[in-house]
């Protein structure tokens, strides 16, 4: 990977952070995600809500069943596309289908699953992970389908997308680049690679403090536009590390939010030393996501902490009260998913809709509309 990056720098000059992330994470042969089917979990580098166990998918199935019901009432069509993006090897969709098969027969019957994932090895593993639900899997691809009637959903997609890094210097927006110096990769500053960065801050009405560093994922905003176009009718549900623009670009995050994960150790520095061996993430600008979704004709239904969202989906009723191993494990999983301060408050749930009006969804009932 180091050789690939050096060759790219020698050929085209310093790389933006977005170009660096694109190569380090997604280069077709050497990229971090391209080399293996699963990166998270105990044996991997980081944990997601999917790693906590089947409860997360079980709770999402409750929300999807309500969405199916609403969409059916609005359009009289019976099929319901479940389009998971950043699907990895398909574990979350399997958990959703397991729960639908057991508890939501209409959802299970109507479900037409589409898995969208950039990583080749992850896609190859999907059919065996989906197992007995194989006939529900209609499509597995690196790209979104062009026409969706149902829900497009993703856990930790936008925070894994390439982002530009900027810094404010004496009232001027500068961009951070990666270049080579004495055989090492180092950061350097230059003029912004695109006017879209300044336009981004103008759109969300934020001026960075002097010296503040920040990341902007133009790729994430582009993806929202593409997903909104693909959604004929139904819902877009995204779960990601994120904040509204005023929070994301506040003094609390004056050093930016770029983090590198390796073997469950997170670091805001050192990410240049082992490219291709670490996960790289940045927090998502949810104000920009919302503006892009609304500009593309979607209605914002809500933006809430994962704690509120999952708790509102009958979480308490789903936890058995016994003291056997299984009951204890489920209660522990619930705690990991919702306890404030952990995944529950760092992860935000954003839901948008098209063609169904502005229903008050079950998962959004307990939270605030940001
Ligand atoms: C942090 S992992 C999350 C995986 C899984 N959703 C979970 O929660 O465990 C991010 C995943 O997004 C995939 N990804 C990134 N950009 C993508 C895109 N534009 N379309 C589809 N998948 C993408 C990566 O390959 C990787 O598998």
mmCIF file of C-alpha atoms and ligand atoms in Angstrom:
data_model
loop_
_atom_site.group_PDB
_atom_site.id
_atom_site.type_symbol
_atom_site.label_atom_id
_atom_site.label_comp_id
_atom_site.label_asym_id
_atom_site.label_seq_id
_atom_site.Cartn_x
_atom_site.Cartn_y
_atom_site.Cartn_z
ATOM 1 C CA UNK A 1 0.000 0.000 0.000
ATOM 2 C CA UNK A 2 2.849 2.359 0.848
ATOM 3 C CA UNK A 3 4.273 1.795 -2.655
ATOM 4 C CA UNK A 4 0.866 2.445 -4.246
ATOM 5 C CA UNK A 5 0.529 5.715 -2.301
ATOM 6 C CA UNK A 6 4.065 6.849 -3.098
ATOM 7 C CA UNK A 7 3.540 6.097 -6.794
ATOM 8 C CA UNK A 8 0.297 8.123 -6.747
ATOM 9 C CA UNK A 9 2.088 11.070 -5.071
ATOM 10 C CA UNK A 10 4.993 10.941 -7.518
ATOM 11 C CA UNK A 11 2.602 10.826 -10.467
ATOM 12 C CA UNK A 12 0.094 13.483 -9.418
ATOM 13 C CA UNK A 13 1.502 15.415 -6.447
ATOM 14 C CA UNK A 14 0.281 15.464 -2.839
ATOM 15 C CA UNK A 15 -2.922 13.518 -2.163
ATOM 16 C CA UNK A 16 -5.991 14.978 -0.501
ATOM 17 C CA UNK A 17 -7.078 13.011 2.566
ATOM 18 C CA UNK A 18 -10.058 11.848 0.481
ATOM 19 C CA UNK A 19 -7.761 10.438 -2.230
ATOM 20 C CA UNK A 20 -5.556 8.864 0.461
ATOM 21 C CA UNK A 21 -8.581 7.224 2.149
ATOM 22 C CA UNK A 22 -9.942 6.024 -1.188
ATOM 23 C CA UNK A 23 -6.675 4.160 -1.858
ATOM 24 C CA UNK A 24 -5.897 3.027 1.703
ATOM 25 C CA UNK A 25 -9.413 1.685 2.333
ATOM 26 C CA UNK A 26 -10.738 0.723 -1.094
ATOM 27 C CA UNK A 27 -7.867 0.033 -3.498
ATOM 28 C CA UNK A 28 -9.183 -3.098 -5.289
ATOM 29 C CA UNK A 29 -6.237 -5.324 -4.275
ATOM 30 C CA UNK A 30 -4.472 -3.727 -1.334
ATOM 31 C CA UNK A 31 -7.192 -1.586 0.304
ATOM 32 C CA UNK A 32 -8.098 -2.238 3.942
ATOM 33 C CA UNK A 33 -11.692 -3.248 3.103
ATOM 34 C CA UNK A 34 -10.845 -4.929 -0.206
ATOM 35 C CA UNK A 35 -8.585 -7.566 1.328
ATOM 36 C CA UNK A 36 -10.986 -9.423 3.586
ATOM 37 C CA UNK A 37 -14.673 -10.200 4.162
ATOM 38 C CA UNK A 38 -14.946 -8.904 7.735
ATOM 39 C CA UNK A 39 -13.047 -6.189 9.571
ATOM 40 C CA UNK A 40 -15.037 -5.759 12.780
ATOM 41 C CA UNK A 41 -15.645 -8.029 15.757
ATOM 42 C CA UNK A 42 -13.387 -9.558 18.388
ATOM 43 C CA UNK A 43 -10.797 -10.757 15.866
ATOM 44 C CA UNK A 44 -10.928 -7.490 13.910
ATOM 45 C CA UNK A 45 -10.102 -3.845 14.547
ATOM 46 C CA UNK A 46 -13.346 -2.279 15.806
ATOM 47 C CA UNK A 47 -16.870 -3.114 17.015
ATOM 48 C CA UNK A 48 -20.132 -2.042 15.414
ATOM 49 C CA UNK A 49 -23.698 -2.528 16.673
ATOM 50 C CA UNK A 50 -23.920 -5.557 14.367
ATOM 51 C CA UNK A 51 -21.117 -7.245 16.340
ATOM 52 C CA UNK A 52 -23.148 -6.923 19.528
ATOM 53 C CA UNK A 53 -25.410 -9.750 18.307
ATOM 54 C CA UNK A 54 -28.794 -10.380 16.659
ATOM 55 C CA UNK A 55 -30.729 -7.933 18.883
ATOM 56 C CA UNK A 56 -29.813 -4.941 16.701
ATOM 57 C CA UNK A 57 -31.273 -6.581 13.566
ATOM 58 C CA UNK A 58 -34.269 -7.793 15.554
ATOM 59 C CA UNK A 59 -35.080 -4.210 16.606
ATOM 60 C CA UNK A 60 -34.557 -2.863 13.080
ATOM 61 C CA UNK A 61 -37.025 -5.503 11.843
ATOM 62 C CA UNK A 62 -39.690 -3.943 14.120
ATOM 63 C CA UNK A 63 -39.116 -0.593 12.384
ATOM 64 C CA UNK A 64 -39.035 -2.148 8.910
ATOM 65 C CA UNK A 65 -42.356 -3.908 9.495
ATOM 66 C CA UNK A 66 -43.970 -0.568 10.370
ATOM 67 C CA UNK A 67 -42.374 1.002 7.279
ATOM 68 C CA UNK A 68 -43.681 -1.841 5.105
ATOM 69 C CA UNK A 69 -47.171 -1.321 6.503
ATOM 70 C CA UNK A 70 -47.063 2.450 5.863
ATOM 71 C CA UNK A 71 -45.703 2.039 2.327
ATOM 72 C CA UNK A 72 -48.292 -0.612 1.492
ATOM 73 C CA UNK A 73 -51.077 1.669 2.739
ATOM 74 C CA UNK A 74 -49.710 4.550 0.617
ATOM 75 C CA UNK A 75 -49.070 2.660 -2.633
ATOM 76 C CA UNK A 76 -51.063 -0.622 -2.460
ATOM 77 C CA UNK A 77 -47.948 -2.475 -3.658
ATOM 78 C CA UNK A 78 -47.055 -5.578 -1.697
ATOM 79 C CA UNK A 79 -43.325 -6.024 -2.382
ATOM 80 C CA UNK A 80 -40.852 -4.300 -0.044
ATOM 81 C CA UNK A 81 -37.204 -3.795 -0.980
ATOM 82 C CA UNK A 82 -34.742 -4.171 1.881
ATOM 83 C CA UNK A 83 -31.606 -2.542 0.502
ATOM 84 C CA UNK A 84 -28.690 -2.743 2.912
ATOM 85 C CA UNK A 85 -25.650 -0.620 1.994
ATOM 86 C CA UNK A 86 -22.226 -1.229 3.599
ATOM 87 C CA UNK A 87 -23.683 -4.687 4.096
ATOM 88 C CA UNK A 88 -20.308 -6.377 4.652
ATOM 89 C CA UNK A 89 -20.875 -10.118 4.539
ATOM 90 C CA UNK A 90 -24.628 -9.691 5.134
ATOM 91 C CA UNK A 91 -24.802 -10.372 8.893
ATOM 92 C CA UNK A 92 -27.181 -7.541 9.731
ATOM 93 C CA UNK A 93 -29.614 -8.448 6.939
ATOM 94 C CA UNK A 94 -29.509 -12.069 8.065
ATOM 95 C CA UNK A 95 -30.430 -10.950 11.599
ATOM 96 C CA UNK A 96 -33.272 -8.809 10.190
ATOM 97 C CA UNK A 97 -34.589 -11.726 8.100
ATOM 98 C CA UNK A 98 -34.304 -14.172 11.032
ATOM 99 C CA UNK A 99 -36.444 -11.807 13.136
ATOM 100 C CA UNK A 100 -38.898 -11.127 10.294
ATOM 101 C CA UNK A 101 -39.359 -14.855 9.690
ATOM 102 C CA UNK A 102 -40.139 -15.391 13.364
ATOM 103 C CA UNK A 103 -42.137 -12.280 14.283
ATOM 104 C CA UNK A 104 -43.246 -10.319 11.178
ATOM 105 C CA UNK A 105 -44.642 -12.670 8.544
ATOM 106 C CA UNK A 106 -45.876 -9.871 6.225
ATOM 107 C CA UNK A 107 -42.419 -8.314 6.187
ATOM 108 C CA UNK A 108 -40.792 -11.662 5.533
ATOM 109 C CA UNK A 109 -43.150 -12.449 2.663
ATOM 110 C CA UNK A 110 -42.767 -9.018 1.065
ATOM 111 C CA UNK A 111 -38.978 -8.726 1.529
ATOM 112 C CA UNK A 112 -36.764 -8.496 -1.547
ATOM 113 C CA UNK A 113 -33.188 -8.187 -0.288
ATOM 114 C CA UNK A 114 -30.468 -6.259 -2.055
ATOM 115 C CA UNK A 115 -26.971 -6.100 -0.533
ATOM 116 C CA UNK A 116 -24.698 -3.237 -1.573
ATOM 117 C CA UNK A 117 -21.044 -3.527 -0.609
ATOM 118 C CA UNK A 118 -17.778 -2.300 -2.136
ATOM 119 C CA UNK A 119 -15.603 -5.099 -0.755
ATOM 120 C CA UNK A 120 -15.361 -8.072 -3.140
ATOM 121 C CA UNK A 121 -14.486 -10.673 -0.460
ATOM 122 C CA UNK A 122 -17.382 -9.445 1.699
ATOM 123 C CA UNK A 123 -19.804 -9.785 -1.237
ATOM 124 C CA UNK A 124 -18.542 -13.303 -1.942
ATOM 125 C CA UNK A 125 -19.343 -14.341 1.634
ATOM 126 C CA UNK A 126 -22.927 -12.988 1.581
ATOM 127 C CA UNK A 127 -24.811 -15.964 0.155
ATOM 128 C CA UNK A 128 -23.460 -18.366 2.755
ATOM 129 C CA UNK A 129 -24.113 -15.877 5.613
ATOM 130 C CA UNK A 130 -27.691 -15.290 4.402
ATOM 131 C CA UNK A 131 -28.074 -19.102 4.442
ATOM 132 C CA UNK A 132 -31.655 -20.344 4.384
ATOM 133 C CA UNK A 133 -32.973 -16.892 3.391
ATOM 134 C CA UNK A 134 -31.096 -17.216 0.063
ATOM 135 C CA UNK A 135 -34.231 -16.970 -2.104
ATOM 136 C CA UNK A 136 -34.883 -13.507 -0.611
ATOM 137 C CA UNK A 137 -31.539 -12.231 -1.920
ATOM 138 C CA UNK A 138 -32.334 -10.660 -5.269
ATOM 139 C CA UNK A 139 -29.096 -8.730 -5.799
ATOM 140 C CA UNK A 140 -25.540 -8.308 -4.463
ATOM 141 C CA UNK A 141 -23.510 -5.508 -5.984
ATOM 142 C CA UNK A 142 -21.035 -2.696 -5.262
ATOM 143 C CA UNK A 143 -23.660 -0.186 -6.507
ATOM 144 C CA UNK A 144 -27.105 0.868 -5.392
ATOM 145 C CA UNK A 145 -30.057 -0.436 -7.388
ATOM 146 C CA UNK A 146 -31.585 2.280 -9.598
ATOM 147 C CA UNK A 147 -35.141 1.908 -8.329
ATOM 148 C CA UNK A 148 -36.166 1.084 -4.749
ATOM 149 C CA UNK A 149 -39.632 0.588 -3.288
ATOM 150 C CA UNK A 150 -38.994 -0.058 0.395
ATOM 151 C CA UNK A 151 -36.092 0.954 2.625
ATOM 152 C CA UNK A 152 -32.445 1.753 1.939
ATOM 153 C CA UNK A 153 -30.516 1.343 5.191
ATOM 154 C CA UNK A 154 -26.907 1.365 6.357
ATOM 155 C CA UNK A 155 -24.984 1.054 9.593
ATOM 156 C CA UNK A 156 -21.645 2.904 9.588
ATOM 157 C CA UNK A 157 -21.518 3.660 5.867
ATOM 158 C CA UNK A 158 -21.038 7.422 5.692
ATOM 159 C CA UNK A 159 -18.302 7.521 8.368
ATOM 160 C CA UNK A 160 -16.248 5.060 6.287
ATOM 161 C CA UNK A 161 -16.356 7.251 3.179
ATOM 162 C CA UNK A 162 -13.365 9.307 1.998
ATOM 163 C CA UNK A 163 -13.246 12.822 3.479
ATOM 164 C CA UNK A 164 -11.219 15.957 2.778
ATOM 165 C CA UNK A 165 -9.318 17.547 5.680
ATOM 166 C CA UNK A 166 -9.175 21.322 6.070
ATOM 167 C CA UNK A 167 -7.736 23.818 8.527
ATOM 168 C CA UNK A 168 -8.532 27.507 9.055
ATOM 169 C CA UNK A 169 -5.506 29.856 8.924
ATOM 170 C CA UNK A 170 -6.010 33.583 9.525
ATOM 171 C CA UNK A 171 -9.499 33.500 8.038
ATOM 172 C CA UNK A 172 -8.447 31.432 5.001
ATOM 173 C CA UNK A 173 -9.594 27.871 4.449
ATOM 174 C CA UNK A 174 -6.624 25.620 3.684
ATOM 175 C CA UNK A 175 -6.614 21.935 2.767
ATOM 176 C CA UNK A 176 -4.390 19.240 4.267
ATOM 177 C CA UNK A 177 -2.593 16.951 1.835
ATOM 178 C CA UNK A 178 -0.398 13.884 2.197
ATOM 179 C CA UNK A 179 3.022 13.905 0.617
ATOM 180 C CA UNK A 180 6.371 12.133 0.852
ATOM 181 C CA UNK A 181 9.353 13.464 2.813
ATOM 182 C CA UNK A 182 12.536 11.523 3.524
ATOM 183 C CA UNK A 183 10.827 8.224 2.750
ATOM 184 C CA UNK A 184 7.908 8.965 5.078
ATOM 185 C CA UNK A 185 4.362 10.092 4.444
ATOM 186 C CA UNK A 186 3.681 13.473 6.049
ATOM 187 C CA UNK A 187 0.941 16.105 6.033
ATOM 188 C CA UNK A 188 1.294 19.363 4.185
ATOM 189 C CA UNK A 189 -1.022 22.355 3.668
ATOM 190 C CA UNK A 190 -2.166 23.942 0.439
ATOM 191 C CA UNK A 191 -5.074 25.728 -1.219
ATOM 192 C CA UNK A 192 -8.341 23.777 -1.287
ATOM 193 C CA UNK A 193 -8.456 21.179 -4.080
ATOM 194 C CA UNK A 194 -12.051 22.152 -4.880
ATOM 195 C CA UNK A 195 -14.376 25.133 -4.226
ATOM 196 C CA UNK A 196 -16.913 22.547 -2.997
ATOM 197 C CA UNK A 197 -15.198 22.631 0.438
ATOM 198 C CA UNK A 198 -15.845 26.344 1.041
ATOM 199 C CA UNK A 199 -19.338 25.890 -0.429
ATOM 200 C CA UNK A 200 -19.949 23.106 2.088
ATOM 201 C CA UNK A 201 -19.221 25.400 5.064
ATOM 202 C CA UNK A 202 -21.337 28.181 3.537
ATOM 203 C CA UNK A 203 -24.248 25.772 3.040
ATOM 204 C CA UNK A 204 -24.207 24.619 6.675
ATOM 205 C CA UNK A 205 -23.538 28.182 7.843
ATOM 206 C CA UNK A 206 -20.342 27.471 9.784
ATOM 207 C CA UNK A 207 -17.090 29.443 9.963
ATOM 208 C CA UNK A 208 -14.262 27.409 11.506
ATOM 209 C CA UNK A 209 -12.264 28.975 14.338
ATOM 210 C CA UNK A 210 -8.719 29.948 13.538
ATOM 211 C CA UNK A 211 -6.445 26.899 13.759
ATOM 212 C CA UNK A 212 -9.397 24.492 13.821
ATOM 213 C CA UNK A 213 -9.104 21.364 11.745
ATOM 214 C CA UNK A 214 -12.119 19.591 10.244
ATOM 215 C CA UNK A 215 -13.113 16.936 7.734
ATOM 216 C CA UNK A 216 -15.692 17.165 4.975
ATOM 217 C CA UNK A 217 -16.943 14.065 3.198
ATOM 218 C CA UNK A 218 -18.139 15.277 -0.187
ATOM 219 C CA UNK A 219 -18.457 11.569 -1.117
ATOM 220 C CA UNK A 220 -21.011 11.048 1.672
ATOM 221 C CA UNK A 221 -23.132 13.951 0.429
ATOM 222 C CA UNK A 222 -22.914 12.671 -3.159
ATOM 223 C CA UNK A 223 -23.992 9.261 -1.944
ATOM 224 C CA UNK A 224 -27.084 10.798 -0.269
ATOM 225 C CA UNK A 225 -28.052 12.385 -3.592
ATOM 226 C CA UNK A 226 -27.640 9.059 -5.421
ATOM 227 C CA UNK A 227 -29.588 7.155 -2.760
ATOM 228 C CA UNK A 228 -32.389 9.743 -2.777
ATOM 229 C CA UNK A 229 -32.643 9.462 -6.584
ATOM 230 C CA UNK A 230 -32.803 5.665 -6.309
ATOM 231 C CA UNK A 231 -35.645 5.773 -3.792
ATOM 232 C CA UNK A 232 -38.921 5.689 -5.767
ATOM 233 C CA UNK A 233 -40.996 5.401 -2.615
ATOM 234 C CA UNK A 234 -40.218 4.489 0.964
ATOM 235 C CA UNK A 235 -37.486 5.268 3.458
ATOM 236 C CA UNK A 236 -33.789 5.987 3.846
ATOM 237 C CA UNK A 237 -32.443 5.034 7.299
ATOM 238 C CA UNK A 238 -28.823 5.778 8.188
ATOM 239 C CA UNK A 239 -26.994 4.964 11.401
ATOM 240 C CA UNK A 240 -23.627 6.666 11.803
ATOM 241 C CA UNK A 241 -21.251 8.559 14.047
ATOM 242 C CA UNK A 242 -22.429 12.093 13.479
ATOM 243 C CA UNK A 243 -23.389 15.539 14.723
ATOM 244 C CA UNK A 244 -25.190 18.524 13.315
ATOM 245 C CA UNK A 245 -22.773 20.958 11.649
ATOM 246 C CA UNK A 246 -22.666 23.364 14.611
ATOM 247 C CA UNK A 247 -21.633 20.493 16.905
ATOM 248 C CA UNK A 248 -19.255 18.796 14.487
ATOM 249 C CA UNK A 249 -17.386 22.000 13.695
ATOM 250 C CA UNK A 250 -17.389 23.328 17.283
ATOM 251 C CA UNK A 251 -14.335 23.806 19.556
ATOM 252 C CA UNK A 252 -15.093 20.342 20.990
ATOM 253 C CA UNK A 253 -13.796 18.859 17.729
ATOM 254 C CA UNK A 254 -11.169 21.502 16.946
ATOM 255 C CA UNK A 255 -8.645 18.758 16.104
ATOM 256 C CA UNK A 256 -11.071 17.122 13.657
ATOM 257 C CA UNK A 257 -12.607 13.662 14.007
ATOM 258 C CA UNK A 258 -10.339 11.500 11.865
ATOM 259 C CA UNK A 259 -9.663 8.276 13.764
ATOM 260 C CA UNK A 260 -7.666 5.180 12.881
ATOM 261 C CA UNK A 261 -8.648 1.826 14.357
ATOM 262 C CA UNK A 262 -6.373 -1.165 14.649
ATOM 263 C CA UNK A 263 -6.949 -4.108 16.963
ATOM 264 C CA UNK A 264 -9.494 -2.177 19.017
ATOM 265 C CA UNK A 265 -7.156 0.708 19.672
ATOM 266 C CA UNK A 266 -8.283 4.073 18.376
ATOM 267 C CA UNK A 267 -5.843 6.807 17.548
ATOM 268 C CA UNK A 268 -6.143 10.292 16.123
ATOM 269 C CA UNK A 269 -2.493 10.196 15.113
ATOM 270 C CA UNK A 270 -0.274 7.537 13.545
ATOM 271 C CA UNK A 271 -2.699 6.897 10.698
ATOM 272 C CA UNK A 272 -0.005 7.682 8.125
ATOM 273 C CA UNK A 273 2.276 4.944 9.415
ATOM 274 C CA UNK A 274 0.302 1.821 8.465
ATOM 275 C CA UNK A 275 -1.890 2.694 5.482
ATOM 276 C CA UNK A 276 -4.081 -0.190 4.372
ATOM 277 C CA UNK A 277 -3.812 -1.857 7.781
ATOM 278 C CA UNK A 278 -6.092 0.456 9.728
ATOM 279 C CA UNK A 279 -9.699 1.484 9.480
ATOM 280 C CA UNK A 280 -10.071 5.240 8.956
ATOM 281 C CA UNK A 281 -13.257 7.082 9.885
ATOM 282 C CA UNK A 282 -14.537 10.611 10.271
ATOM 283 C CA UNK A 283 -17.742 11.810 11.890
ATOM 284 C CA UNK A 284 -20.623 12.705 9.617
ATOM 285 C CA UNK A 285 -22.042 16.208 9.118
ATOM 286 C CA UNK A 286 -25.721 15.407 9.645
ATOM 287 C CA UNK A 287 -26.842 18.940 8.733
ATOM 288 C CA UNK A 288 -25.290 18.543 5.283
ATOM 289 C CA UNK A 289 -26.824 15.074 4.974
ATOM 290 C CA UNK A 290 -30.237 16.505 5.808
ATOM 291 C CA UNK A 291 -29.895 19.419 3.394
ATOM 292 C CA UNK A 292 -28.828 17.074 0.577
ATOM 293 C CA UNK A 293 -31.685 14.659 1.273
ATOM 294 C CA UNK A 294 -34.271 17.454 1.362
ATOM 295 C CA UNK A 295 -32.860 19.103 -1.778
ATOM 296 C CA UNK A 296 -33.338 15.732 -3.497
ATOM 297 C CA UNK A 297 -37.021 15.728 -2.526
ATOM 298 C CA UNK A 298 -36.977 13.569 0.603
ATOM 299 C CA UNK A 299 -38.826 14.478 3.806
ATOM 300 C CA UNK A 300 -36.841 14.370 7.049
ATOM 301 C CA UNK A 301 -38.694 12.182 9.565
ATOM 302 C CA UNK A 302 -36.155 12.420 12.362
ATOM 303 C CA UNK A 303 -32.590 12.522 13.604
ATOM 304 C CA UNK A 304 -32.160 10.858 17.000
ATOM 305 C CA UNK A 305 -29.587 9.142 19.192
ATOM 306 C CA UNK A 306 -29.467 5.360 18.777
ATOM 307 C CA UNK A 307 -30.465 5.130 22.475
ATOM 308 C CA UNK A 308 -33.861 6.742 21.794
ATOM 309 C CA UNK A 309 -34.385 4.922 18.515
ATOM 310 C CA UNK A 310 -33.770 1.373 19.749
ATOM 311 C CA UNK A 311 -35.466 1.955 23.113
ATOM 312 C CA UNK A 312 -38.638 3.060 21.308
ATOM 313 C CA UNK A 313 -38.709 -0.215 19.330
ATOM 314 C CA UNK A 314 -40.033 -2.219 22.298
ATOM 315 C CA UNK A 315 -36.532 -2.990 23.508
ATOM 316 C CA UNK A 316 -37.540 -3.538 27.143
ATOM 317 C CA UNK A 317 -40.358 -5.933 26.191
ATOM 318 C CA UNK A 318 -37.903 -7.991 24.164
ATOM 319 C CA UNK A 319 -35.595 -8.745 27.089
ATOM 320 C CA UNK A 320 -36.409 -11.902 29.017
ATOM 321 C CA UNK A 321 -36.190 -11.525 32.772
ATOM 322 C CA UNK A 322 -34.466 -14.896 33.523
ATOM 323 C CA UNK A 323 -30.965 -15.452 34.840
ATOM 324 C CA UNK A 324 -29.875 -18.066 32.329
ATOM 325 C CA UNK A 325 -26.943 -17.338 30.034
ATOM 326 C CA UNK A 326 -29.074 -16.400 27.001
ATOM 327 C CA UNK A 327 -31.239 -13.925 28.934
ATOM 328 C CA UNK A 328 -28.183 -12.308 30.524
ATOM 329 C CA UNK A 329 -26.428 -12.086 27.154
ATOM 330 C CA UNK A 330 -29.424 -10.300 25.614
ATOM 331 C CA UNK A 331 -29.608 -7.819 28.474
ATOM 332 C CA UNK A 332 -25.900 -7.149 28.134
ATOM 333 C CA UNK A 333 -26.322 -6.653 24.364
ATOM 334 C CA UNK A 334 -29.182 -4.213 24.989
ATOM 335 C CA UNK A 335 -27.025 -2.265 27.415
ATOM 336 C CA UNK A 336 -24.158 -2.064 24.923
ATOM 337 C CA UNK A 337 -26.500 -0.798 22.210
ATOM 338 C CA UNK A 338 -28.302 1.880 24.212
ATOM 339 C CA UNK A 339 -26.371 3.015 27.283
ATOM 340 C CA UNK A 340 -25.711 6.747 26.869
ATOM 341 C CA UNK A 341 -22.040 7.534 26.431
ATOM 342 C CA UNK A 342 -21.403 4.368 24.396
ATOM 343 C CA UNK A 343 -22.803 3.344 21.009
ATOM 344 C CA UNK A 344 -26.198 4.659 22.138
ATOM 345 C CA UNK A 345 -25.200 8.306 22.029
ATOM 346 C CA UNK A 346 -22.284 8.340 19.594
ATOM 347 C CA UNK A 347 -24.429 6.678 16.925
ATOM 348 C CA UNK A 348 -27.205 8.781 15.407
ATOM 349 C CA UNK A 349 -30.166 7.524 13.422
ATOM 350 C CA UNK A 350 -31.405 9.662 10.532
ATOM 351 C CA UNK A 351 -34.601 8.738 8.709
ATOM 352 C CA UNK A 352 -35.933 10.278 5.492
ATOM 353 C CA UNK A 353 -38.931 9.358 3.346
ATOM 354 C CA UNK A 354 -40.478 9.747 -0.089
ATOM 355 C CA UNK A 355 -44.076 9.191 -1.152
ATOM 356 C CA UNK A 356 -45.504 8.354 2.278
ATOM 357 C CA UNK A 357 -46.097 11.805 3.780
ATOM 358 C CA UNK A 358 -44.503 12.446 7.187
ATOM 359 C CA UNK A 359 -45.521 9.547 9.440
ATOM 360 C CA UNK A 360 -44.366 9.520 13.057
ATOM 361 C CA UNK A 361 -42.351 6.333 13.095
ATOM 362 C CA UNK A 362 -42.233 4.107 16.154
ATOM 363 C CA UNK A 363 -38.432 4.370 16.458
ATOM 364 C CA UNK A 364 -38.599 8.169 16.387
ATOM 365 C CA UNK A 365 -41.387 8.525 18.921
ATOM 366 C CA UNK A 366 -39.138 8.808 21.989
ATOM 367 C CA UNK A 367 -36.483 11.099 20.547
ATOM 368 C CA UNK A 368 -36.144 14.698 19.550
ATOM 369 C CA UNK A 369 -36.190 16.000 16.018
ATOM 370 C CA UNK A 370 -32.822 17.699 15.691
HETATM 371 C C1 LIG B 1 -17.399 0.345 9.079
HETATM 372 S S1 LIG B 1 -17.849 -0.901 7.929
HETATM 373 C C2 LIG B 1 -19.507 -1.246 8.451
HETATM 374 C C3 LIG B 1 -19.985 -2.634 8.094
HETATM 375 C C4 LIG B 1 -21.355 -3.053 8.667
HETATM 376 N N1 LIG B 1 -22.415 -2.202 8.167
HETATM 377 C C5 LIG B 1 -21.352 -3.033 10.174
HETATM 378 O O1 LIG B 1 -22.005 -2.191 10.758
HETATM 379 O O2 LIG B 1 -20.687 -3.892 10.771
HETATM 380 C C6 LIG B 1 -18.057 0.041 6.454
HETATM 381 C C7 LIG B 1 -18.400 -0.808 5.228
HETATM 382 O O3 LIG B 1 -18.878 0.070 4.197
HETATM 383 C C8 LIG B 1 -18.422 -0.416 2.950
HETATM 384 N N2 LIG B 1 -18.556 0.702 1.999
HETATM 385 C C9 LIG B 1 -17.885 1.876 1.977
HETATM 386 N N3 LIG B 1 -18.309 2.672 0.979
HETATM 387 C C10 LIG B 1 -19.321 2.008 0.373
HETATM 388 C C11 LIG B 1 -20.202 2.315 -0.710
HETATM 389 N N4 LIG B 1 -20.115 3.474 -1.366
HETATM 390 N N5 LIG B 1 -21.123 1.398 -1.065
HETATM 391 C C12 LIG B 1 -21.216 0.212 -0.407
HETATM 392 N N6 LIG B 1 -20.414 -0.137 0.634
HETATM 393 C C13 LIG B 1 -19.474 0.742 1.009
HETATM 394 C C14 LIG B 1 -17.006 -0.864 3.269
HETATM 395 O O4 LIG B 1 -16.483 -1.709 2.289
HETATM 396 C C15 LIG B 1 -17.235 -1.561 4.615
HETATM 397 O O5 LIG B 1 -17.589 -2.901 4.439
#
